[in-house]
Structure formats: structure tokens, C-alpha cells
C-alpha atoms as one frame of an Amber mdcrd trajectory, in Angstrom:
protein
 147.420  80.527 103.071 146.899  77.659 101.141 147.658  77.274  97.553 144.145
  75.870  96.502 140.446  76.316  97.163 136.852  74.176  97.052 135.477  76.086
  94.652 132.312  75.235  92.792 132.811  75.631  89.138 130.234  75.076  85.789
 131.616  73.564  82.680 127.867  74.037  80.417 124.738  76.127  81.127 121.833
  74.416  82.263 120.159  73.223  85.684 121.500  72.466  89.204 123.005  69.779
  88.282 125.740  71.165  85.840 127.266  72.525  89.380 130.427  70.802  90.161
 132.145  71.452  93.395 136.716  71.401  92.167 139.335  72.434  93.597 141.380
  75.557  91.721 144.532  77.303  92.530 144.625  80.136  94.332 147.106  83.218
  94.240 147.921  85.013  96.883 146.265  88.885  96.648 148.065  90.772  94.058
 147.914  95.397  93.520 145.010  96.839  95.340 143.818  92.728  96.253 142.741
  91.279  99.447 142.315  87.368 100.058 139.299  86.057 102.169 138.183  83.504
 103.472 134.911  82.485 103.522 132.561  81.920 105.979 128.975  81.759 104.759
 127.504  82.115 101.302 124.669  83.536 100.122 122.316  82.760  96.954 120.524
  85.433  94.953 118.117  84.695  91.696 120.883  86.068  89.459 123.215  82.799
  90.170 120.360  80.901  88.189 119.859  83.300  85.546 123.434  82.769  85.157
 124.021  79.270  85.350 121.167  78.604  83.155 122.525  80.953  80.479 119.345
  83.211  81.414 121.256  86.675  82.553 122.145  89.539  80.997 125.962  88.811
  80.134 126.962  84.811  79.486 129.517  82.524  81.578 132.882  82.216  80.451
 133.069  78.567  79.370 134.169  75.856  80.486 135.241  76.796  84.638 133.222
  79.511  84.860 132.661  80.682  88.821 129.933  81.478  90.372 128.415  83.981
  92.758 128.578  87.930  94.127 127.349  87.404  97.668 129.749  86.420 100.487
 130.666  86.755 104.273 134.372  86.080 105.548 137.664  87.022 106.984 140.280
  88.777 105.632 143.666  86.729 105.532 145.773  88.778 103.316 145.883  92.546
 101.664 147.946  93.113  98.656 150.383  96.172  97.896 148.391  99.027  98.594
 145.908  98.056 100.693 144.948  99.979 103.352 141.527  98.492 104.264 139.604
  96.528 104.401 143.228  94.677 107.068 143.724  90.894 108.276 141.282  90.113
 110.428 138.133  92.326 109.452 134.961  90.940 108.867 133.931  91.787 105.680
 131.068  90.950 102.987 131.548  90.926  99.415 129.632  92.275  96.355 130.716
  95.006  94.268 132.180  94.918  91.054 131.985  91.077  91.075 132.129  89.811
  87.299 130.917  86.374  88.391 132.765  84.169  85.643 136.020  85.612  86.686
 135.104  86.512  90.152 132.578  84.733  91.740 132.502  83.502  95.883 130.996
  79.883  96.423 134.034  78.770  97.167 136.398  78.325 100.356 139.009  80.790
  99.829 138.880  83.772  96.925 141.194  87.225  96.293 139.222  90.100  94.948
 139.654  94.182  94.605 139.231  95.562  97.362 136.671  97.507  96.310 134.586
  94.335  96.260 134.667  93.499  99.589 133.354  96.478 102.606 133.061  95.834
 105.683 130.384  93.713 108.475 129.401  95.311 112.105 131.076  93.580 114.440
 128.676  90.727 116.329 126.900  90.380 112.959 127.488  86.861 112.136 128.702
  85.232 108.661 125.307  83.728 107.690 123.399  86.942 108.577 126.476  89.071
 106.664 126.259  86.051 103.167 122.385  87.151 103.979 122.276  91.433 103.621
 124.610  92.844 101.459 122.867  92.251  97.954 119.014  92.647  99.464 119.599
  95.568 101.476 121.804  97.911  99.632 119.225  96.882  96.144 116.001  98.089
  98.283 118.277 101.412  99.742 119.381 102.473  96.044 115.883 101.911  93.974
 113.471 102.829  96.888 115.463 105.391  98.559 118.170 106.859  95.996 116.324
 106.001  92.675 112.450 106.465  93.687 112.687 109.216  96.958 110.322 107.730
  99.144 108.918 109.313 101.354 107.407 108.850 105.439 104.085 108.387 104.637
 104.090 107.053 100.714 103.015 103.790 100.698 105.058 101.789  98.411 103.949
  98.344  97.101 106.618  95.224  96.907 105.733  92.790  94.326 107.836  89.284
  95.025 107.339  90.551  98.532 108.910  87.332 100.210 112.232  87.148  98.506
 115.382  88.288  99.244 115.225  92.262  98.437 111.276  92.052  98.720 111.201
  91.245 102.686 114.633  93.987 102.519 112.259  96.205 100.839 109.898  95.799
 104.041 112.029  96.995 106.169 114.005 100.101 104.272 109.759 101.110 103.939
 109.306 100.852 107.290 112.390 102.534 108.521 111.941 105.640 107.114 108.182
 105.600 108.331 106.542 104.831 104.761 103.910 102.240 104.232 104.745  99.303
 102.189 102.081  97.387 100.761 103.650  93.572 100.404 102.104  91.277  97.186
 102.602  87.308  97.381 101.189  84.642  95.317 100.750  82.603  98.715  98.556
  82.692 101.861 100.555  80.790 103.518 103.871  83.377 103.575 101.237  86.038
 104.461 101.951  85.823 107.850 105.331  85.936 108.234 105.184  89.054 106.279
 102.809  91.098 108.327 105.622  90.131 110.928 108.214  91.275 108.781 106.319
  94.801 109.138 104.063  95.047 105.660 101.547  97.536 107.036  99.147  94.748
 104.405  99.493  91.637 102.137  97.775  90.521  98.985  97.684  87.426  98.003
  97.805  87.223  94.132  97.132  83.290  93.907  93.904  83.072  91.978  93.971
  86.972  91.352  94.414  89.044  88.432  96.246  92.143  87.880  93.378  94.397
  88.144  92.122  93.377  90.675  95.547  93.249  92.713  95.948  96.995  91.150
  92.262  97.985  92.618  92.748  96.100  96.404  95.961  98.912  96.152  93.478
 101.792  95.741  91.056 100.080  98.027  93.704 100.354 100.831  95.824 103.769
  99.888  91.691 105.632 100.283  91.781 105.783  96.743  94.776 107.402  95.795
  97.354 104.411  94.719 100.987 103.926  95.875 103.033 106.934  95.354 105.982
 103.751  94.672 105.813 100.370  92.790 109.424  98.027  93.221 108.938  95.527
  91.463 111.440  92.871  90.120 108.607  90.797  88.136 106.728  92.489  84.877
 105.802  90.457  81.947 102.144  91.393  81.029 100.842  92.312  84.830 103.326
  94.954  84.429 100.232  97.876  82.769  97.873  96.265  84.864  99.437  96.041
  88.192 100.794  99.691  87.404  97.253 100.784  87.361  97.015 100.976  91.207
  99.890 103.917  90.762  99.389 107.046  92.758  99.654 109.902  89.927 103.025
 111.561  89.692 104.062 107.955  91.882 107.355 106.310  90.670 107.617 103.028
  89.270 111.193 101.125  89.967 112.450  98.011  88.232 114.444  95.909  89.179
 114.327  92.641  87.715 112.269  90.468  85.108 111.366  87.678  86.394 108.829
  87.250  83.663 110.476  87.631  80.590 107.728  87.694  78.438 106.681  91.769
  76.863 105.881  94.151  79.231 103.229  97.089  78.388 103.321 100.656  79.297
 101.048 101.628  81.382  98.811 104.107  80.471  97.322 106.210  84.102 100.399
 108.949  83.060 101.524 111.159  84.206 103.684 108.739  86.585 107.859 107.829
  86.142 109.785 104.529  85.378 112.862 103.470  86.772 115.115 101.129  86.004
 117.739 100.254  88.986 120.497  98.571  88.647 122.584  97.838  92.048 125.611
  97.326  90.298 125.492 101.243  88.562 125.606 102.522  92.298 128.071 100.216
  93.990 130.339 100.894  91.313 131.384 103.968  92.359 132.903 104.851  95.803
 130.231 107.479  96.743 127.390 104.260  96.075 129.352 102.448  98.222 129.834
 104.796 101.402 126.372 105.649 101.267 124.627 101.765 101.014 127.011 100.275
 102.900 126.309 103.188 106.158 122.333 102.202 105.426 122.497  98.976 106.155
 125.705  98.503 108.773 123.263 101.383 110.956 120.577  98.752 110.298 121.946
  95.709 111.136 124.445  97.097 113.746 120.863  98.259 115.543 118.693  95.756
 114.835 116.674  97.577 112.789 117.088  95.596 109.700 116.561  91.603 110.555
 117.673  89.581 107.170 115.083  86.648 107.041 117.190  83.493 106.103 114.749
  80.766 104.517 117.201  77.829 105.134 120.720  77.096 105.701 122.744  74.161
 104.792 126.120  73.340 105.939 129.247  72.398 103.469 129.324  73.129  99.461
 129.128  70.192  98.752 125.114  70.953  99.035 125.410  73.738  96.303 123.090
  71.440  93.834 120.915  71.356  97.008 120.629  74.618  97.776 119.806  76.424
  93.536 116.761  73.790  93.324 115.594  75.025  96.193 115.573  78.248  95.612
 114.404  77.405  91.730 111.236  76.070  93.939 109.748  78.783  95.373 109.004
  77.443  98.491 111.088  79.571 100.748 111.023  83.007 102.276 114.544  85.182
 102.506 118.052  83.583 101.132 119.365  80.740 100.945 122.755  80.578 102.382
 125.337  77.577 101.969 127.722  77.922 105.530 131.191  77.053 104.724
């Protein structure tokens, strides 16, 4: 194993141009750790927020690392590690503090608890696009909201990586996904992925969207709303929720204040994927659900674009912030 690795760092917060690729010393794995040769990186909105200094925790500067999600091969294991083994295909994600452990690199050393098995036959690009999106959809919809067969679920921002995964998770259990997207050009793709209906929100108010949800559900409303946006549209949008339903907030892409919806009774949950996957049981359940879907083809991670090489990382972040893609952006190493 080499003693350095090309690694993405940033020394100040800002736009994509603050990202640099540098040779960083690489030690061998210590007790409880594994060394992974990275084959592909999956980008997430959280990383753009972290890089710009607007995430829920701040980077440690200078020389902060970046990234949660990668697919690769185990190259070495430290003392006490029985799983995974050298040569195993894995994905990363659980319990990664990005400044110290970020995975935007050719090789990384991580706690063994921060890697999960990747099923045989699942290529690196697919693996890099799957872990965070599907485990977030699983944890938010099934473990938190208790989504059931036959329930309607309103998925906002459905063309995102988590949104496209949520459509497939809902379909897998027999629920009815209602997807929102801002532009009509993404409608057909969301229908192909399994959305029962797609509501194009461009030019519409949140009240219009809530009325359409009511119409599509025969007046009853959606049993679950799965939202990553928040902001001033949160209250009127939730008027499309059924009485006694659940709202799961898993992000605040609109940082403006959000009012509490008025159409009681309902339950609001806030969901953080790191809480579920921090526990051995949470990792076991979420990984089993994800890998079953990947292995039988029921889950088809949507990859918006693949860019080759760490030197394309700035371009990848620019593309992510353009919001023109559907699904995940992947950088192949």
C-alpha cells in the first residue's frame, strides 16, 4: 500500500473553486480500522453545504477533507477486524466526520464500522450512488414514518438522489409515491422510476400543489410527506397531508423560517440518517434492505452523470449546484 494518496482538500470555505487535489500522507489501518482503495465517489448536497460553511457543523480548517460516500475494495485491515476482509467490495457512509475522514481520495483509512458490504455484481458507480440515498429513504419512510402498503407519500424534490430512491422504496412496499419536481423535463424520468403521479411545481404555489395532492388522493390527502426543503412553503404544502398523517423532514434546503402547519392532527418527525446508522442494529437493518434491493434489481440508483478522475471534482460540484441533473453525480477514480 502506498504511503500517500491524492486527496481532495479545502483550506477555506466557499464555492467549488476552493477544492484542491493534494498528496496526503496515508498511514496503515490501526486497531478496528480498514484501508480502502476508492473506485468511485457519490456526491451529496451535504458536501456542497459543508464546503461552503453552511452545513450543520463547520469544517476544521485549513486542510479539511470532504465526502461521505464511496465504493471501493478493502486493501488492508487492522488488528481485531474480522469483517470486512481484504479484497471485499464495500461502500462507505456510516459515522464519517468529513473534516477528518472525508472519502474524496484515491485511498482512505476508516473505522470498520464506517464501511458496509457491497453485493457481488454491483459495480462501483452503482455502489457509490446507493448507500446514503436508499438508507435515508428507508430510515425516513419506513422506520420513522411507518409508511404502509397502500399509503400515499408526497415526495418533494423528487429528482434528487434521495427523492429518486424514495420513489423506489415506496414502490417496493406497495405504497403510492406522488413526486414533485420544478420542471416538466424531469417528469417522464420520474414516472419511469415508479412515481404514480408527478406534480410539476414551477409556476404553481404550494397551495396549488396541496390541492392537487388532495385531488389525486380522492380528497383524503397523503398519509406521509417526505420533505427536504422546508422554508415558507412548508406550512401550505402540508395542507395536502391526511388527518393523522406524518411529515418527515430530512433536510432544510430552503433556510428561511418555516411555520408549523395548521391542519392538525398530524405528526412531524425530523430525520437524521447518521442517528440510525450509528448503531449496529440500524446499520444491519438499513444495509440488509438496501442490499436486497440492489441484488434483485428492485433498486436502480439513478446516476445523473459520471465524471472521471479526482481532478473533475470542481466540475462535479458545479454540476450539483446547477440542479440540472436527476439523481446522483458520481466521480470515478
